[in-house]
PDB file of C-alpha atoms in Angstrom:
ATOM      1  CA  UNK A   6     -55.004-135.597  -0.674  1.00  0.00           C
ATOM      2  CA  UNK A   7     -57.479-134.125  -3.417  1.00  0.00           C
ATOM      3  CA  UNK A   8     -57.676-135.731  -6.733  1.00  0.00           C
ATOM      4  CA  UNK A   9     -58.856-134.667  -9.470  1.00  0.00           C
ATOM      5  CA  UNK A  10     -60.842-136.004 -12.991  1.00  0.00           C
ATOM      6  CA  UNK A  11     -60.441-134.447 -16.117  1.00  0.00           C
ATOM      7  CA  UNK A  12     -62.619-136.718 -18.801  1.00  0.00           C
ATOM      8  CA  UNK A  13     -65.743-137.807 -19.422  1.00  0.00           C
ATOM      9  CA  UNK A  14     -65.475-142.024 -18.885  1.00  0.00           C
ATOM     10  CA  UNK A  15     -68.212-143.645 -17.142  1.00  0.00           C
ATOM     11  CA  UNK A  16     -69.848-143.301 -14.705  1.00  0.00           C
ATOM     12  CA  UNK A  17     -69.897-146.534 -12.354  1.00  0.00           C
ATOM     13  CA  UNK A  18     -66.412-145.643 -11.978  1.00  0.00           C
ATOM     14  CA  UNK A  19     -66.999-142.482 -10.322  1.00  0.00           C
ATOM     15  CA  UNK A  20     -69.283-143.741  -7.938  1.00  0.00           C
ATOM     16  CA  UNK A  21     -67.069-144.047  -5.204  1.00  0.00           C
ATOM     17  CA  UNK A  22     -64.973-141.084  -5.740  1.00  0.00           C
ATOM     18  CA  UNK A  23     -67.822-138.504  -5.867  1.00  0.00           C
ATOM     19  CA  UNK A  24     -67.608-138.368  -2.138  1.00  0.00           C
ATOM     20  CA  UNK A  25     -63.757-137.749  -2.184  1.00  0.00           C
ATOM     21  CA  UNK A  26     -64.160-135.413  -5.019  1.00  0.00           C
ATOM     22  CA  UNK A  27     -67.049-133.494  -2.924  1.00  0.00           C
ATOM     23  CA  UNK A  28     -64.585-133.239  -0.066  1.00  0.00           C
ATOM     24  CA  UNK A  29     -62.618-131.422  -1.750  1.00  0.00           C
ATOM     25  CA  UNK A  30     -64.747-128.163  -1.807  1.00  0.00           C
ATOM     26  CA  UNK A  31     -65.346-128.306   2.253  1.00  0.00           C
ATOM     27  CA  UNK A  32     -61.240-128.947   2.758  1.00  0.00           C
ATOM     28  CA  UNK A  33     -60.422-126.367   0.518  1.00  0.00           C
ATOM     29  CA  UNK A  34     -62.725-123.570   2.041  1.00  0.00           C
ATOM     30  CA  UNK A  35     -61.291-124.550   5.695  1.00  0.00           C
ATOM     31  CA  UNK A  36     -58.009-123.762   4.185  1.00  0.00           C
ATOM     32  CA  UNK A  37     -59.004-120.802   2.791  1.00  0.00           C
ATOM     33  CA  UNK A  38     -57.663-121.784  -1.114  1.00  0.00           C
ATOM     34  CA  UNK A  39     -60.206-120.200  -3.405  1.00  0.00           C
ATOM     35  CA  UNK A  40     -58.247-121.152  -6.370  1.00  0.00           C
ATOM     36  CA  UNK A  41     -58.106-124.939  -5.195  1.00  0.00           C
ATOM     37  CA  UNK A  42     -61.939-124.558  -3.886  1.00  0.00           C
ATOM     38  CA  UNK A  43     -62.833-123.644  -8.100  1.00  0.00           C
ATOM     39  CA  UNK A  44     -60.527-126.000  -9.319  1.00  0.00           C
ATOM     40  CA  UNK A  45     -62.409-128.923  -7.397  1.00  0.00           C
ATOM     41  CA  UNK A  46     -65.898-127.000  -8.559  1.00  0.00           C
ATOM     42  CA  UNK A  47     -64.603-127.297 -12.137  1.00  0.00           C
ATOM     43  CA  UNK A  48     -64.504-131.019 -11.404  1.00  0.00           C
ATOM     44  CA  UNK A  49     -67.458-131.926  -9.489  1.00  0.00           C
ATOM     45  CA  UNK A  50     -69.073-130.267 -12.606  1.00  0.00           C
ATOM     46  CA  UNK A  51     -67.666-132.212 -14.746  1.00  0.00           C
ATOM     47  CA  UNK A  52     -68.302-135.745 -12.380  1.00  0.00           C
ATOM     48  CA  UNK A  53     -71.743-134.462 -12.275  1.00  0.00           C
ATOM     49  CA  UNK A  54     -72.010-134.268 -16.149  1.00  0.00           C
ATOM     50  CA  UNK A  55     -71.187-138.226 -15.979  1.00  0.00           C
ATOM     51  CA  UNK A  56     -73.514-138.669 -13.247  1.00  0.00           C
ATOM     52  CA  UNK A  57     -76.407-136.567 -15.204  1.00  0.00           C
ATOM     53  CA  UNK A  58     -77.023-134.307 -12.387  1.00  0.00           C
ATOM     54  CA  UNK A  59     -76.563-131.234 -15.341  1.00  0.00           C
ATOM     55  CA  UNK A  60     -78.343-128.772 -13.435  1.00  0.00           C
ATOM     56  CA  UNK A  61     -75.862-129.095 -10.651  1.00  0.00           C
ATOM     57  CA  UNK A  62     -72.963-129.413 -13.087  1.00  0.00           C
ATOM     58  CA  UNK A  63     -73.963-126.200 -14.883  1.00  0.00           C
ATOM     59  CA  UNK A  64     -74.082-124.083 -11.540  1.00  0.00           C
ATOM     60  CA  UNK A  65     -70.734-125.687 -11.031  1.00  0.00           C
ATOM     61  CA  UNK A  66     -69.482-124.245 -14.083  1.00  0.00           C
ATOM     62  CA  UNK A  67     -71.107-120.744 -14.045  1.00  0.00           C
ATOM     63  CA  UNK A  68     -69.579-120.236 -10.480  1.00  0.00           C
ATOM     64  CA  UNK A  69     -65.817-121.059 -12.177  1.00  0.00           C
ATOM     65  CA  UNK A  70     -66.689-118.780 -15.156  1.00  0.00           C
ATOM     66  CA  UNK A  71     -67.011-115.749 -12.318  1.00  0.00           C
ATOM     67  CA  UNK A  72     -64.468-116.501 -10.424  1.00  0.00           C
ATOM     68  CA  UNK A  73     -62.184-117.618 -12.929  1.00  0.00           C
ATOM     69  CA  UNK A  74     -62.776-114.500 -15.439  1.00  0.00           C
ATOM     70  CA  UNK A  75     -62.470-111.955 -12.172  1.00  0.00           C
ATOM     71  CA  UNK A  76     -59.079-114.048 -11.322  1.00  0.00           C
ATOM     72  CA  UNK A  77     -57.755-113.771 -15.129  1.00  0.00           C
ATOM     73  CA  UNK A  78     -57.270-117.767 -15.023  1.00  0.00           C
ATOM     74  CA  UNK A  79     -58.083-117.637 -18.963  1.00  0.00           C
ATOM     75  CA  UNK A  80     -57.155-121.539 -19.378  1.00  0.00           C
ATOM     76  CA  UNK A  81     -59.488-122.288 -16.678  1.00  0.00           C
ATOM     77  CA  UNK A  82     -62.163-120.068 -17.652  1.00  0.00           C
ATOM     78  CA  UNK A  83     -61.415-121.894 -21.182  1.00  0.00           C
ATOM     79  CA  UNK A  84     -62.580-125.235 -19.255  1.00  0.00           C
ATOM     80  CA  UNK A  85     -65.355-123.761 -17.595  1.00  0.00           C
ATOM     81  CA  UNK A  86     -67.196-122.312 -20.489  1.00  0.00           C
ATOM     82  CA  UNK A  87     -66.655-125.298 -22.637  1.00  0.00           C
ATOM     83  CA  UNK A  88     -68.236-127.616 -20.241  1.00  0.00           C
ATOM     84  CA  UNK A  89     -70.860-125.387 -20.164  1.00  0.00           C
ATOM     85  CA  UNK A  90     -71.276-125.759 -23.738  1.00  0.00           C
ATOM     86  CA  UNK A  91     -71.247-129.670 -23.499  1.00  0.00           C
ATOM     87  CA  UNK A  92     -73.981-129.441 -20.506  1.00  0.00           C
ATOM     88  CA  UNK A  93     -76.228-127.227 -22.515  1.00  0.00           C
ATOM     89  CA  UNK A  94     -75.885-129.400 -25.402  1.00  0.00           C
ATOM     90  CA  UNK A  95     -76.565-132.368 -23.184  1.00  0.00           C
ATOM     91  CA  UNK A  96     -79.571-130.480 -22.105  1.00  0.00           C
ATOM     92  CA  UNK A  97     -80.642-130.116 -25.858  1.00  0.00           C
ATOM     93  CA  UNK A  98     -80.225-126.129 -25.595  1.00  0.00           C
ATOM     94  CA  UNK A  99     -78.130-125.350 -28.305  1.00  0.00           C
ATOM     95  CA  UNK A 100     -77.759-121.816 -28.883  1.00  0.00           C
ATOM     96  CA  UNK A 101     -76.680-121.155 -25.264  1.00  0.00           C
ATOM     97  CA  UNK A 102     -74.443-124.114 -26.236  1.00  0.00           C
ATOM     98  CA  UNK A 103     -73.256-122.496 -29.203  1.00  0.00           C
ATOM     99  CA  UNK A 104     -72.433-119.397 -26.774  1.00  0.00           C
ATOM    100  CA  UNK A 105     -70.759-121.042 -24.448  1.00  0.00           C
ATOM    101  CA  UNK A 106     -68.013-122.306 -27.408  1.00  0.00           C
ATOM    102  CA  UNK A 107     -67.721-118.638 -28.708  1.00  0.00           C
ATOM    103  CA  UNK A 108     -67.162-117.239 -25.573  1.00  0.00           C
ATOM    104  CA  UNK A 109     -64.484-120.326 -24.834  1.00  0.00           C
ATOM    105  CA  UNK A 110     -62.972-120.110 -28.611  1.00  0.00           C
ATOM    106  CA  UNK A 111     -62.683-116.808 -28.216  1.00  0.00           C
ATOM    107  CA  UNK A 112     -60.385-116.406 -24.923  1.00  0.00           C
ATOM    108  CA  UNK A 113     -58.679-119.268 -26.594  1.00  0.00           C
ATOM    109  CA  UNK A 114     -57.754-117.577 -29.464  1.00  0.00           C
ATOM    110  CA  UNK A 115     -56.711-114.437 -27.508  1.00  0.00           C
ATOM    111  CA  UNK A 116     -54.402-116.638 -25.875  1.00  0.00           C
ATOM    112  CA  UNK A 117     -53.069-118.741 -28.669  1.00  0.00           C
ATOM    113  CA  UNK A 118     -53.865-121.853 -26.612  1.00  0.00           C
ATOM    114  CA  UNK A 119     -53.523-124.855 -28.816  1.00  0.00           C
ATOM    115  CA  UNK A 120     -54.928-128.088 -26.356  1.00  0.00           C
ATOM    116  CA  UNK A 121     -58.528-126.982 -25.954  1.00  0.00           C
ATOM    117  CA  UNK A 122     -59.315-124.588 -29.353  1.00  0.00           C
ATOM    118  CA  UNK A 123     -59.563-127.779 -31.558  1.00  0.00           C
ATOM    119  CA  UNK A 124     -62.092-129.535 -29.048  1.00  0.00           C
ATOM    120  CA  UNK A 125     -64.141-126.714 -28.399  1.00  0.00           C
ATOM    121  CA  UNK A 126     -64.416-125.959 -32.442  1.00  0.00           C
ATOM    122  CA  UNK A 127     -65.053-129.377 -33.168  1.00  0.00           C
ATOM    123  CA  UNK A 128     -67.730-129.539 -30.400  1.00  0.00           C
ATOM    124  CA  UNK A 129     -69.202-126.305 -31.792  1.00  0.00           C
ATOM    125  CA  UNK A 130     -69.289-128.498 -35.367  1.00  0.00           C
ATOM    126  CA  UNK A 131     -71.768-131.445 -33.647  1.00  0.00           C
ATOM    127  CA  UNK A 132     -73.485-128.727 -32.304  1.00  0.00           C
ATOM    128  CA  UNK A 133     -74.510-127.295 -35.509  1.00  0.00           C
ATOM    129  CA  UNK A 134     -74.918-130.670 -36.643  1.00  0.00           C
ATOM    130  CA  UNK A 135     -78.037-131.111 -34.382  1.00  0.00           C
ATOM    131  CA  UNK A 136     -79.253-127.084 -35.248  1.00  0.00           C
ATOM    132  CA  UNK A 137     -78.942-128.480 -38.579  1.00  0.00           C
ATOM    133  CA  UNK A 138     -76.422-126.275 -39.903  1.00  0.00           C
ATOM    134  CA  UNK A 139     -74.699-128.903 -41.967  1.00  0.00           C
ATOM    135  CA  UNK A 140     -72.322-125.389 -43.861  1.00  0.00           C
ATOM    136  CA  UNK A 141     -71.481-124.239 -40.193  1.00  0.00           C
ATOM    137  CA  UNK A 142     -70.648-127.717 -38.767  1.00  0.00           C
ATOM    138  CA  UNK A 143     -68.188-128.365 -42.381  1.00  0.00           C
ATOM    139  CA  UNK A 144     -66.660-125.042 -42.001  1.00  0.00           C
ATOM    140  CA  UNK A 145     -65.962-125.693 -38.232  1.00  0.00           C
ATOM    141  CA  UNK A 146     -64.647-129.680 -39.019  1.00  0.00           C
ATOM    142  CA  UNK A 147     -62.583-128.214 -41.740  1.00  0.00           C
ATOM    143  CA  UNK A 148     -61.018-125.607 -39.106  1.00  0.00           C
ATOM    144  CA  UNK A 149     -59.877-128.392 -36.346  1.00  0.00           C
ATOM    145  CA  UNK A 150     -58.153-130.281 -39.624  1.00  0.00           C
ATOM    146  CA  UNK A 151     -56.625-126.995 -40.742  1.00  0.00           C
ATOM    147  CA  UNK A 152     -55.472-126.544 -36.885  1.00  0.00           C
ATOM    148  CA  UNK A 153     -54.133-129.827 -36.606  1.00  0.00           C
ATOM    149  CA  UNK A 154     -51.984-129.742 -39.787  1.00  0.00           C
ATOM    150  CA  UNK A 155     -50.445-126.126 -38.118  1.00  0.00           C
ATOM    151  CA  UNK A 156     -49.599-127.628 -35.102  1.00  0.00           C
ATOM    152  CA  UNK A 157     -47.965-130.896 -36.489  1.00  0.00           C
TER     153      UNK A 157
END
């Protein structure tokens, strides 16, 4: 029916599901699903990020963030705002990259959610690795290892 992607793997095997994935939106519209209409933004985004079409992806995203945040889907908006962070990145735009993690580690930690924190921290780490912010990036390495030992 719809399927859905959640990691980055490459590309050539998303080729020919794009088209399925893309049907998704249209089908879910027609039945008048707005939650299942931003879940399957949420992944064309991220099959876009894989395809390099980041421009598109990022619209994808900032459409989830507002309808996700106005819903109070925090894990979602979670998702959203990190793959924002890891298209601006991408895009070599690191302090909106940098916001996109706060804003993400923040609802995250208002929410105690455990799965995503550790990714998004570490992400913010190779972020400040390429700001060059070698005592940021540590401090954020050294907080996923802390994490992981609390969860454990």
């Amino acid at each position: 029916f719809v399927f859905f992607f959640s990691s980055r793997r490459r590309h050539t095997r998303y080729i020919s599901v794009t088209g399925v994935q893309t049907c998704a939106l249209p089908i879910s519209k027609q039945i008048q699903d707005d939650l299942l209409y931003y879940y399957a933004k949420l992944n064309t985004g991220l099959l876009n990020i894989d395809l390099g079409n980041l421009n598109y992806a990022l619209d994808q995203f900032i459409e989830c963030i507002d309808f996700f945040g106005e819903i109070g889907n925090d894990k979602a908006l979670i998702s959203s705002y990190m793959n924002m962070g890891i298209v601006y990145d991408l895009l070599w735009d690191f302090e909106n990259a940098l916001d996109a993690y706060e804003q993400a580690a923040f609802i995250s930690r208002n929410i105690d959610e455990k799965i995503l924190f550790p990714k998004i921290i570490y992400n913010m780490g190779l972020t400040y690795i390429n700001t060059q912010n070698y005592k940021e990036a540590l401090s954020n390495f050294e907080e996923v290892l802390r994490d992981r030992k609390r969860v454990v």
